[in-house]
Amino acid sequence: MMGQINTDGSPLSMQEWNQKVGLRHLDRIKELFKKDPDEEFEQRLESLSKGKTKGIIYYAAGIKKDSHERKFRELEYHERKAVRKAALDLWVDLNSIPKDLL
C-alpha cells in the first residue's frame, strides 16, 4: 500500500503525521454531513427554472402543471421523492444516447 508523503516539512514521527492526516480527513467527512441534500438539490433545480428543464422533471414526476411553480421544499415528501427519481431517470435515459447521434 502506498502511503502519503509528509509534504509540510515538519519533523513529525510517522504516527503523529498519520494522526494529523487522519484528523484532516475526518474534518472533511464531518463537513459532508453538515450539508442538507434537499437544500443543494433545490438550488440546482431552481437554477433550471429559467428554462423548461424543471417543468420536464416535474412532469416526469407526475406533478400537476399548476404546481410547477412551487419550489422543491414546498412539495410533499412523496412529490419530492418522485422529483428526485424523475431527475435520475431522465439523466440515465439522456446519457444512454450515444454522443455521435446528437
JSON list of N, CA and C in Angstrom, two decimals, residues 36-45:
[
{"chain": "A", "resi": 36, "resn": "ASP", "atom": "N", "xyz": [-27.15, 19.86, 3.75]},
{"chain": "A", "resi": 36, "resn": "ASP", "atom": "CA", "xyz": [-28.53, 19.38, 3.60]},
{"chain": "A", "resi": 36, "resn": "ASP", "atom": "C", "xyz": [-28.73, 19.00, 2.14]},
{"chain": "A", "resi": 37, "resn": "PRO", "atom": "N", "xyz": [-28.91, 17.71, 1.84]},
{"chain": "A", "resi": 37, "resn": "PRO", "atom": "CA", "xyz": [-29.04, 17.30, 0.44]},
{"chain": "A", "resi": 37, "resn": "PRO", "atom": "C", "xyz": [-30.26, 17.93, -0.25]},
{"chain": "A", "resi": 38, "resn": "ASP", "atom": "N", "xyz": [-31.35, 18.15, 0.49]},
{"chain": "A", "resi": 38, "resn": "ASP", "atom": "CA", "xyz": [-32.52, 18.79, -0.10]},
{"chain": "A", "resi": 38, "resn": "ASP", "atom": "C", "xyz": [-32.20, 20.23, -0.52]},
{"chain": "A", "resi": 39, "resn": "GLU", "atom": "N", "xyz": [-31.42, 20.92, 0.31]},
{"chain": "A", "resi": 39, "resn": "GLU", "atom": "CA", "xyz": [-31.08, 22.31, 0.00]},
{"chain": "A", "resi": 39, "resn": "GLU", "atom": "C", "xyz": [-30.23, 22.39, -1.26]},
{"chain": "A", "resi": 40, "resn": "GLU", "atom": "N", "xyz": [-29.24, 21.53, -1.36]},
{"chain": "A", "resi": 40, "resn": "GLU", "atom": "CA", "xyz": [-28.37, 21.53, -2.54]},
{"chain": "A", "resi": 40, "resn": "GLU", "atom": "C", "xyz": [-29.15, 21.14, -3.79]},
{"chain": "A", "resi": 41, "resn": "PHE", "atom": "N", "xyz": [-30.01, 20.13, -3.69]},
{"chain": "A", "resi": 41, "resn": "PHE", "atom": "CA", "xyz": [-30.82, 19.69, -4.83]},
{"chain": "A", "resi": 41, "resn": "PHE", "atom": "C", "xyz": [-31.76, 20.82, -5.26]},
{"chain": "A", "resi": 42, "resn": "GLU", "atom": "N", "xyz": [-32.37, 21.50, -4.27]},
{"chain": "A", "resi": 42, "resn": "GLU", "atom": "CA", "xyz": [-33.29, 22.59, -4.58]},
{"chain": "A", "resi": 42, "resn": "GLU", "atom": "C", "xyz": [-32.56, 23.73, -5.30]},
{"chain": "A", "resi": 43, "resn": "GLN", "atom": "N", "xyz": [-31.36, 24.05, -4.87]},
{"chain": "A", "resi": 43, "resn": "GLN", "atom": "CA", "xyz": [-30.60, 25.12, -5.53]},
{"chain": "A", "resi": 43, "resn": "GLN", "atom": "C", "xyz": [-30.34, 24.76, -6.98]},
{"chain": "A", "resi": 44, "resn": "ARG", "atom": "N", "xyz": [-29.95, 23.53, -7.22]},
{"chain": "A", "resi": 44, "resn": "ARG", "atom": "CA", "xyz": [-29.69, 23.09, -8.61]},
{"chain": "A", "resi": 44, "resn": "ARG", "atom": "C", "xyz": [-30.97, 23.11, -9.42]},
{"chain": "A", "resi": 45, "resn": "LEU", "atom": "N", "xyz": [-32.05, 22.62, -8.83]},
{"chain": "A", "resi": 45, "resn": "LEU", "atom": "CA", "xyz": [-33.34, 22.55, -9.53]},
{"chain": "A", "resi": 45, "resn": "LEU", "atom": "C", "xyz": [-33.87, 23.94, -9.83]}
]
